[in-house]
Amino acid sequence: MPRGNIQHRENFLNHIAEQSGRPRSQHVERPAWKQQPQWQVFKHESSDKWVERFKKQCEHIHTDVIETETAGVGETVAETIGRYQAASLMMWEDPRLEEAGLNKHFREQMANLGVETHIWDKSKGRENINIAEQTHVGITYSDITLAESGTVVLFSSADKGRAVSLLPETYIAIIPQSSIVPRMSQATQQIHQRVQNGETIPSCINFISGPSNSADIEMSLVVGVHGPVKATYILINDQ
Amino acid sequence: MKVSFFITCLGDMFYPNAGKASVQLLEKFGCTVDFPTSQTCCGQPAFNSGYHQDAKKAAKQTITAFADSQYVVTPSGSCAAMLHEYPQLLQDEPEWSSDAELLTQKSYELTQFLVEVLGVENTGASFKAKATYHTSCHMIRLLGVTSAPQTLLDNVEGLEMIDLPNKHDCCGFGGTFAVKMPKISKEMVDEKVSCIQETEADILIGADAGCLMNIGGRLTRKNDAIKVMHIAEVLNHSE
Amino acid sequence: MPLRVGEKNFENRIHTGLEDAFMRGAVRSAQERLRTRKQESSEELGDWEAWRDLGEEIRTHTLNHLDYYLEQLSDKVAELGGHVFFAQTAEEANDYVRKVAEEKEAQKIVKSKSMVTEEIGLNDVLEDDGREVVETDLGEYILQIDDHDPPSHIVAPALHKNREQIRDVFRDKKGYENSESTEELTRFAREQLRQEFLEADLGITGCNFAVAESGSISLVTNEGNARLVTALPKTQVTVMSMERIVPTWEELDVLVSLLCRSAVGQKLTSYITGLTGPKGEEDVDGPEEFHLVIVDNGRSEILGTQFQSALHCIRCAACVNVCPVYRHVGGHAYGSIYNGPIGAVLTPLLDGYEDNKDLPYASSLCAACTEACPVKIPLHEHLIAHRQIITEKENLGPLPEKWAMKMFGSGTSSPRLYRLASKQAHRAMRPWTKGSNIPNGPGPLKAWTNIRDLPAPASQRFRDWFANRDREDKS
Ligand code: SF4
């Protein structure tokens, strides 16, 4: 992509420096912050304890957690789809999903049950969005999972569309236990390191904690607004 | 221990009994109390209304009046907090700022002084009554005295303390606020009064003359029989 | 909708607020829920004060080097192929967005919640050009279809409305036929808006925090509308006020954590979305074109002044939720889209004192706001500083008050005068005294005694008692 335009920058920034009573800042080192309580959260706990905390937090965010062994992922997802009485699903084009058990066999099983399966296909362009809009269930894999807030972190890409976790009414995240870290700090630290290493980070990173909701009417909570109305996390015991 | 007593303008004129009780309490715990007669007002009304030039005059007078004191103790959290504002208020006047700093360091609110300096947690008082306590905003938030009054009151023999609902809400006094924004102030004091009534206490205890004037004045206006007392009077009471 | 909203006269606004029984009930229960939730979620952390210190330190550092971080941010965005426009004024910002809309021939524009676009009045400008602008945050949507009712809370803009009122608005404007249940109302809005998202040509968002190191912007929401606004339309315009920036993703974590806990008592909201440039070359969804508009609109005048920390604000509304004045008068009384304590601090800074000189006095200085603020802005001190400017510099204080304060100054600095005056008080007030109270005071005391009794000055002041006692002791 060609470099974008920057307009009216110099005057704007010079004015800021002037108002601040100093010349333009040439180089600024981010200081070592005096207090860093974020690293203390759950620091001395075992990863089992993080898993427990994660499950507990999901109760507060209206999200079902279903645990399964590595071998049973396909089965568990199939059951969940059945429970939602869904007629269609869409998932990322993601080898990790395939490996986890959402493979050919799973798709056949779905077909036998009359559930249409769509895989995000970048060659189809925006057609994917229309499919996602019409589909009942969206399935993605969690890149990083946060114990404290019951959050899945999703790195989008050409094969991992933003719409899959957004447009279908029901959202299912496949979460290996080994992806669980204490809190957002560990995830943003990883992203920060990627930036520092000069990598390009995904154009969209989502931190998703349960289904969409709103309390805009009389501060009373309604689950399910513009995003998914229901969310289920499939937690894989891979440790 | 030598203590200079700062009665405050409202205390001097409207609540002399609170002053007497304070002096007696201090003496009971071994202090020699003097009263520098050149003291006037801490300057809060002018300071809070934005008239800092006028507030400075009061501040300088107060600094001068207590120049020779070892400790300055006042039965008002709000005025004690005001004394702590002096270094900031007089920061552009080098000939005053160090004296202002000195005054700040030696100034205490009465219950704070009893607990933090004298180490007293039980004043030996007894009082057969049902009471509730109004925390004054400036005492907890500006002076940072959060537990001393409650500790002392809990140890008064026979006194049943009932927690005041919404205790952290301001009573609506706010110095000149009470007369500049009378309509809002009225709603605030009315809400405070109904919270007090909810406790069914016989006595409302406070530690600031301003709050007591405001709440007490509204209670009598509503012909409510709840008695209003300064905390010093309660802590110095015996059956 | 520009910064200032509603009726011009402060007294009238207060009056309307106090008379609105429903609004007051709604605000009271909202405040209670929000502050309990915030209380619980911040206590849970155990070291909330350390978090606040960190938040303050990050904001102070970033604002002290704002030019550096904005330069870094804009370079990164441009590297990724995004366009950055620095707008000194509201007009410049609006003109730029207008041009983008024109170029894209945008018929329909979807927006997620953004205070700064309200502040600069962007919707009006776009609508004047004949474009349809749809607010998609549920609260904003309700206000928009209710003939642009102004927001009354910086996080929950429709806080002043109850479900019956909302049902009626939906019925009258959108042909809604169901009940006033919040589920049904919300469901209806979902259905109405879904189509809008799919059809929109342009998406406009605000920005909770930009991340300088990677040229990212972040959006913090619960409803998911900001995700739709940034995933579906082909062009995205993000309007950010210039101070909403952090150095790296690590600071983003801290400020987002503070924001979610302080605003709604959640550990994280349902969606925190970090967007970096336009969509990747092969990506299917996300905008093909991305524009970032960085708005000053008076903020730089605050830099380097005693009010600089007002720019640390992360718009969490924690100060609003604990404010007893807001509790009684509601958001519209402030006459500004920024209401509550931060509104009383910010509005005069952005809009001048002339029309906003009452706002800094709409506070009892109880400091509940200062205590609640997650980035430790000394809000009540800023209010006092405003008062000082109003009285001593702008000379906008009422004359009688000025005289009273002059007398106060001379009275309190002369112990003799002071003693004399306070000695006279008891006798002077005797004609108005009934029992131990003054129920109906003269002159300036009226404002007090209209509402509450004034205790009569004691016949023996404390200082008289002390002097007598001293004398007795000595004899
Ligand atoms: S001033 Fe502080 S408490 Fe108020 S909205 Fe801003 S950040 Fe939140």
Short mmCIF file of N, CA and C in Angstrom, two decimals, chain B residues 125-238:
data_model
loop_
_atom_site.label_atom_id
_atom_site.label_comp_id
_atom_site.label_asym_id
_atom_site.label_seq_id
_atom_site.Cartn_x
_atom_site.Cartn_y
_atom_site.Cartn_z
N ALA B 125 -15.45 8.22 77.55
CA ALA B 125 -16.78 8.83 77.59
C ALA B 125 -17.86 7.77 77.72
N SER B 126 -18.98 8.18 78.23
CA SER B 126 -20.15 7.30 78.20
C SER B 126 -21.37 8.12 77.79
N PHE B 127 -22.20 7.51 77.03
CA PHE B 127 -23.35 8.24 76.50
C PHE B 127 -24.39 7.21 76.12
N LYS B 128 -25.55 7.24 76.81
CA LYS B 128 -26.58 6.26 76.48
C LYS B 128 -27.47 6.85 75.40
N ALA B 129 -27.21 6.49 74.17
CA ALA B 129 -28.03 7.03 73.08
C ALA B 129 -27.78 6.26 71.81
N LYS B 130 -28.71 6.48 70.87
CA LYS B 130 -28.57 5.90 69.54
C LYS B 130 -28.13 7.04 68.62
N ALA B 131 -27.02 6.86 67.96
CA ALA B 131 -26.50 7.98 67.19
C ALA B 131 -26.01 7.54 65.82
N THR B 132 -25.89 8.52 64.95
CA THR B 132 -25.28 8.26 63.66
C THR B 132 -24.28 9.37 63.39
N TYR B 133 -23.29 9.08 62.54
CA TYR B 133 -22.19 10.03 62.35
C TYR B 133 -22.12 10.49 60.90
N HIS B 134 -22.04 11.78 60.73
CA HIS B 134 -21.88 12.35 59.38
C HIS B 134 -20.41 12.64 59.14
N THR B 135 -19.83 11.95 58.16
CA THR B 135 -18.42 12.21 57.84
C THR B 135 -18.34 13.49 57.03
N SER B 136 -17.41 14.35 57.38
CA SER B 136 -17.34 15.57 56.57
C SER B 136 -16.38 15.33 55.41
N CYS B 137 -16.79 15.83 54.25
CA CYS B 137 -16.05 15.56 53.00
C CYS B 137 -14.59 15.98 53.10
N HIS B 138 -14.38 17.18 53.64
CA HIS B 138 -13.01 17.69 53.65
C HIS B 138 -12.13 16.91 54.61
N MET B 139 -12.74 16.44 55.69
CA MET B 139 -11.94 15.66 56.64
C MET B 139 -11.45 14.37 55.99
N ILE B 140 -12.34 13.66 55.29
CA ILE B 140 -11.88 12.39 54.72
C ILE B 140 -11.10 12.59 53.42
N ARG B 141 -11.57 13.47 52.57
CA ARG B 141 -10.96 13.52 51.23
C ARG B 141 -9.79 14.48 51.12
N LEU B 142 -9.85 15.59 51.86
CA LEU B 142 -8.74 16.54 51.73
C LEU B 142 -7.71 16.32 52.82
N LEU B 143 -8.20 16.07 54.04
CA LEU B 143 -7.25 15.89 55.14
C LEU B 143 -6.81 14.42 55.20
N GLY B 144 -7.62 13.54 54.66
CA GLY B 144 -7.26 12.13 54.65
C GLY B 144 -7.48 11.42 55.98
N VAL B 145 -8.31 12.02 56.85
CA VAL B 145 -8.62 11.37 58.13
C VAL B 145 -9.88 10.55 57.93
N THR B 146 -9.72 9.24 57.86
CA THR B 146 -10.88 8.43 57.49
C THR B 146 -11.44 7.63 58.65
N SER B 147 -10.60 7.28 59.63
CA SER B 147 -11.12 6.35 60.63
C SER B 147 -11.13 6.87 62.06
N ALA B 148 -10.38 7.95 62.33
CA ALA B 148 -10.24 8.40 63.73
C ALA B 148 -11.59 8.67 64.42
N PRO B 149 -12.48 9.43 63.80
CA PRO B 149 -13.74 9.71 64.50
C PRO B 149 -14.51 8.44 64.82
N GLN B 150 -14.58 7.55 63.85
CA GLN B 150 -15.33 6.32 64.06
C GLN B 150 -14.71 5.48 65.17
N THR B 151 -13.39 5.38 65.18
CA THR B 151 -12.71 4.61 66.22
C THR B 151 -13.09 5.15 67.60
N LEU B 152 -12.99 6.46 67.74
CA LEU B 152 -13.27 7.06 69.05
C LEU B 152 -14.74 6.87 69.43
N LEU B 153 -15.63 7.04 68.47
CA LEU B 153 -17.06 6.92 68.78
C LEU B 153 -17.43 5.47 69.15
N ASP B 154 -16.82 4.53 68.47
CA ASP B 154 -17.11 3.12 68.75
C ASP B 154 -16.77 2.76 70.19
N ASN B 155 -15.84 3.50 70.78
CA ASN B 155 -15.43 3.18 72.14
C ASN B 155 -16.16 3.98 73.21
N VAL B 156 -17.15 4.75 72.83
CA VAL B 156 -17.93 5.48 73.84
C VAL B 156 -18.93 4.49 74.46
N GLU B 157 -18.85 4.37 75.76
CA GLU B 157 -19.68 3.39 76.45
C GLU B 157 -21.17 3.73 76.32
N GLY B 158 -21.96 2.76 75.96
CA GLY B 158 -23.40 2.95 75.90
C GLY B 158 -23.90 3.56 74.60
N LEU B 159 -22.99 4.02 73.78
CA LEU B 159 -23.41 4.68 72.55
C LEU B 159 -23.61 3.66 71.44
N GLU B 160 -24.84 3.65 70.93
CA GLU B 160 -25.11 2.73 69.82
C GLU B 160 -24.96 3.49 68.51
N MET B 161 -23.98 3.12 67.72
CA MET B 161 -23.73 3.83 66.46
C MET B 161 -24.42 3.11 65.31
N ILE B 162 -25.18 3.87 64.56
CA ILE B 162 -25.85 3.30 63.40
C ILE B 162 -25.23 3.90 62.15
N ASP B 163 -24.93 3.03 61.20
CA ASP B 163 -24.28 3.48 59.97
C ASP B 163 -25.24 4.37 59.17
N LEU B 164 -24.73 5.49 58.70
CA LEU B 164 -25.56 6.42 57.93
C LEU B 164 -25.57 6.01 56.45
N PRO B 165 -26.76 5.76 55.89
CA PRO B 165 -26.78 5.40 54.47
C PRO B 165 -26.18 6.53 53.61
N ASN B 166 -25.56 6.18 52.52
CA ASN B 166 -24.91 7.16 51.63
C ASN B 166 -24.02 8.12 52.39
N LYS B 167 -23.28 7.59 53.35
CA LYS B 167 -22.54 8.49 54.24
C LYS B 167 -21.50 9.31 53.51
N HIS B 168 -21.05 8.86 52.35
CA HIS B 168 -20.00 9.61 51.68
C HIS B 168 -20.52 10.76 50.82
N ASP B 169 -21.83 10.96 50.83
CA ASP B 169 -22.36 12.09 50.07
C ASP B 169 -22.28 13.37 50.89
N CYS B 170 -21.96 14.43 50.21
CA CYS B 170 -21.87 15.75 50.83
C CYS B 170 -23.25 16.19 51.32
N CYS B 171 -23.28 16.97 52.43
CA CYS B 171 -24.56 17.41 52.98
C CYS B 171 -25.09 18.65 52.26
N GLY B 172 -24.27 19.24 51.37
CA GLY B 172 -24.75 20.39 50.63
C GLY B 172 -24.35 21.72 51.25
N PHE B 173 -23.48 21.68 52.25
CA PHE B 173 -23.03 22.95 52.84
C PHE B 173 -22.09 23.66 51.86
N GLY B 174 -20.88 23.19 51.78
CA GLY B 174 -19.96 23.75 50.78
C GLY B 174 -19.69 25.23 50.94
N GLY B 175 -19.77 25.74 52.17
CA GLY B 175 -19.46 27.16 52.40
C GLY B 175 -20.42 28.05 51.62
N THR B 176 -19.86 28.91 50.78
CA THR B 176 -20.73 29.85 50.05
C THR B 176 -21.66 29.13 49.07
N PHE B 177 -21.36 27.86 48.77
CA PHE B 177 -22.24 27.08 47.89
C PHE B 177 -23.68 27.08 48.42
N ALA B 178 -23.81 26.99 49.76
CA ALA B 178 -25.13 26.91 50.39
C ALA B 178 -25.99 28.13 50.06
N VAL B 179 -25.34 29.27 49.85
CA VAL B 179 -26.12 30.47 49.54
C VAL B 179 -26.04 30.89 48.07
N LYS B 180 -25.00 30.39 47.39
CA LYS B 180 -24.88 30.72 45.96
C LYS B 180 -25.74 29.81 45.10
N MET B 181 -25.85 28.55 45.51
CA MET B 181 -26.64 27.58 44.76
C MET B 181 -27.71 27.01 45.70
N PRO B 182 -28.57 27.89 46.23
CA PRO B 182 -29.46 27.44 47.31
C PRO B 182 -30.37 26.27 46.90
N LYS B 183 -30.83 26.28 45.65
CA LYS B 183 -31.78 25.22 45.26
C LYS B 183 -31.11 23.85 45.29
N ILE B 184 -29.91 23.81 44.78
CA ILE B 184 -29.21 22.52 44.75
C ILE B 184 -28.84 22.11 46.16
N SER B 185 -28.36 23.10 46.91
CA SER B 185 -27.97 22.82 48.29
C SER B 185 -29.14 22.25 49.09
N LYS B 186 -30.31 22.80 48.84
CA LYS B 186 -31.51 22.32 49.56
C LYS B 186 -31.77 20.85 49.25
N GLU B 187 -31.67 20.49 47.97
CA GLU B 187 -31.92 19.09 47.62
C GLU B 187 -30.90 18.17 48.29
N MET B 188 -29.69 18.66 48.36
CA MET B 188 -28.64 17.83 48.95
C MET B 188 -28.87 17.64 50.44
N VAL B 189 -29.21 18.73 51.12
CA VAL B 189 -29.39 18.60 52.57
C VAL B 189 -30.67 17.79 52.86
N ASP B 190 -31.66 17.92 52.00
CA ASP B 190 -32.88 17.12 52.21
C ASP B 190 -32.60 15.63 52.06
N GLU B 191 -31.77 15.30 51.10
CA GLU B 191 -31.44 13.89 50.95
C GLU B 191 -30.66 13.40 52.18
N LYS B 192 -29.77 14.24 52.65
CA LYS B 192 -29.00 13.89 53.85
C LYS B 192 -29.94 13.69 55.03
N VAL B 193 -30.88 14.63 55.20
CA VAL B 193 -31.82 14.55 56.31
C VAL B 193 -32.64 13.25 56.22
N SER B 194 -33.07 12.89 55.02
CA SER B 194 -33.88 11.67 54.99
C SER B 194 -33.03 10.43 55.28
N CYS B 195 -31.77 10.46 54.90
CA CYS B 195 -30.89 9.33 55.27
C CYS B 195 -30.72 9.26 56.79
N ILE B 196 -30.59 10.44 57.40
CA ILE B 196 -30.43 10.48 58.86
C ILE B 196 -31.70 9.95 59.52
N GLN B 197 -32.84 10.38 59.00
CA GLN B 197 -34.10 9.92 59.59
C GLN B 197 -34.26 8.40 59.47
N GLU B 198 -33.78 7.89 58.35
CA GLU B 198 -33.86 6.45 58.14
C GLU B 198 -33.16 5.66 59.25
N THR B 199 -32.11 6.22 59.82
CA THR B 199 -31.36 5.50 60.86
C THR B 199 -32.13 5.45 62.18
N GLU B 200 -33.14 6.29 62.33
CA GLU B 200 -33.89 6.42 63.57
C GLU B 200 -33.00 6.72 64.77
N ALA B 201 -31.92 7.41 64.52
CA ALA B 201 -31.02 7.79 65.61
C ALA B 201 -31.61 8.98 66.37
N ASP B 202 -31.19 9.13 67.64
CA ASP B 202 -31.62 10.29 68.43
C ASP B 202 -30.66 11.45 68.20
N ILE B 203 -29.43 11.08 67.84
CA ILE B 203 -28.40 12.12 67.76
C ILE B 203 -27.64 12.02 66.45
N LEU B 204 -27.43 13.17 65.86
CA LEU B 204 -26.55 13.22 64.70
C LEU B 204 -25.24 13.84 65.16
N ILE B 205 -24.16 13.11 64.97
CA ILE B 205 -22.85 13.62 65.38
C ILE B 205 -22.09 14.07 64.15
N GLY B 206 -21.43 15.20 64.27
CA GLY B 206 -20.62 15.70 63.17
C GLY B 206 -19.32 16.25 63.71
N ALA B 207 -18.37 16.50 62.82
CA ALA B 207 -17.07 17.00 63.28
C ALA B 207 -16.72 18.32 62.61
N ASP B 208 -17.70 18.93 62.00
CA ASP B 208 -17.45 20.19 61.32
C ASP B 208 -18.63 21.12 61.55
N ALA B 209 -18.35 22.33 62.02
CA ALA B 209 -19.42 23.26 62.35
C ALA B 209 -20.29 23.56 61.13
N GLY B 210 -19.66 23.65 59.97
CA GLY B 210 -20.41 23.98 58.76
C GLY B 210 -21.49 22.96 58.48
N CYS B 211 -21.10 21.68 58.48
CA CYS B 211 -22.07 20.62 58.21
C CYS B 211 -23.16 20.64 59.27
N LEU B 212 -22.76 20.84 60.53
CA LEU B 212 -23.74 20.80 61.62
C LEU B 212 -24.75 21.94 61.48
N MET B 213 -24.26 23.10 61.11
CA MET B 213 -25.15 24.25 60.91
C MET B 213 -26.16 23.98 59.82
N ASN B 214 -25.66 23.37 58.77
CA ASN B 214 -26.49 23.11 57.60
C ASN B 214 -27.53 22.03 57.91
N ILE B 215 -27.05 20.89 58.37
CA ILE B 215 -27.97 19.77 58.62
C ILE B 215 -28.89 20.11 59.79
N GLY B 216 -28.28 20.66 60.85
CA GLY B 216 -29.06 21.01 62.05
C GLY B 216 -30.14 22.02 61.72
N GLY B 217 -29.76 23.03 60.92
CA GLY B 217 -30.71 24.08 60.56
C GLY B 217 -31.87 23.53 59.75
N ARG B 218 -31.57 22.56 58.90
CA ARG B 218 -32.64 21.97 58.09
C ARG B 218 -33.51 21.06 58.95
N LEU B 219 -32.89 20.36 59.91
CA LEU B 219 -33.67 19.49 60.81
C LEU B 219 -34.66 20.31 61.63
N THR B 220 -34.18 21.41 62.21
CA THR B 220 -35.11 22.20 63.04
C THR B 220 -36.17 22.86 62.16
N ARG B 221 -35.79 23.25 60.95
CA ARG B 221 -36.78 23.81 60.05
C ARG B 221 -37.89 22.81 59.76
N LYS B 222 -37.51 21.54 59.74
CA LYS B 222 -38.50 20.50 59.50
C LYS B 222 -39.11 19.98 60.80
N ASN B 223 -38.84 20.69 61.87
CA ASN B 223 -39.34 20.29 63.19
C ASN B 223 -38.96 18.87 63.56
N ASP B 224 -37.81 18.48 63.16
CA ASP B 224 -37.35 17.15 63.51
C ASP B 224 -36.61 17.23 64.84
N ALA B 225 -36.87 16.25 65.72
CA ALA B 225 -36.33 16.34 67.07
C ALA B 225 -34.92 15.79 67.20
N ILE B 226 -34.36 15.26 66.12
CA ILE B 226 -33.00 14.71 66.21
C ILE B 226 -32.04 15.79 66.68
N LYS B 227 -31.25 15.43 67.67
CA LYS B 227 -30.34 16.41 68.24
C LYS B 227 -29.01 16.38 67.48
N VAL B 228 -28.43 17.55 67.31
CA VAL B 228 -27.17 17.64 66.59
C VAL B 228 -26.04 17.95 67.56
N MET B 229 -25.01 17.16 67.53
CA MET B 229 -23.89 17.39 68.46
C MET B 229 -22.55 17.34 67.75
N HIS B 230 -21.63 18.13 68.24
CA HIS B 230 -20.27 18.04 67.73
C HIS B 230 -19.58 16.85 68.39
N ILE B 231 -18.71 16.20 67.66
CA ILE B 231 -18.08 14.97 68.15
C ILE B 231 -17.33 15.20 69.48
N ALA B 232 -16.78 16.40 69.65
CA ALA B 232 -16.05 16.67 70.90
C ALA B 232 -16.98 16.59 72.11
N GLU B 233 -18.20 17.06 71.91
CA GLU B 233 -19.16 17.02 73.02
C GLU B 233 -19.49 15.57 73.39
N VAL B 234 -19.58 14.72 72.40
CA VAL B 234 -19.89 13.31 72.66
C VAL B 234 -18.71 12.64 73.34
N LEU B 235 -17.53 12.91 72.84
CA LEU B 235 -16.34 12.24 73.38
C LEU B 235 -16.00 12.74 74.79
N ASN B 236 -16.57 13.85 75.17
CA ASN B 236 -16.30 14.42 76.48
C ASN B 236 -17.47 14.21 77.43
N HIS B 237 -18.44 13.44 76.98
CA HIS B 237 -19.68 13.29 77.73
C HIS B 237 -19.55 12.17 78.74
N SER B 238 -20.14 12.36 79.93
CA SER B 238 -20.27 11.18 80.78
C SER B 238 -21.63 11.19 81.43
#
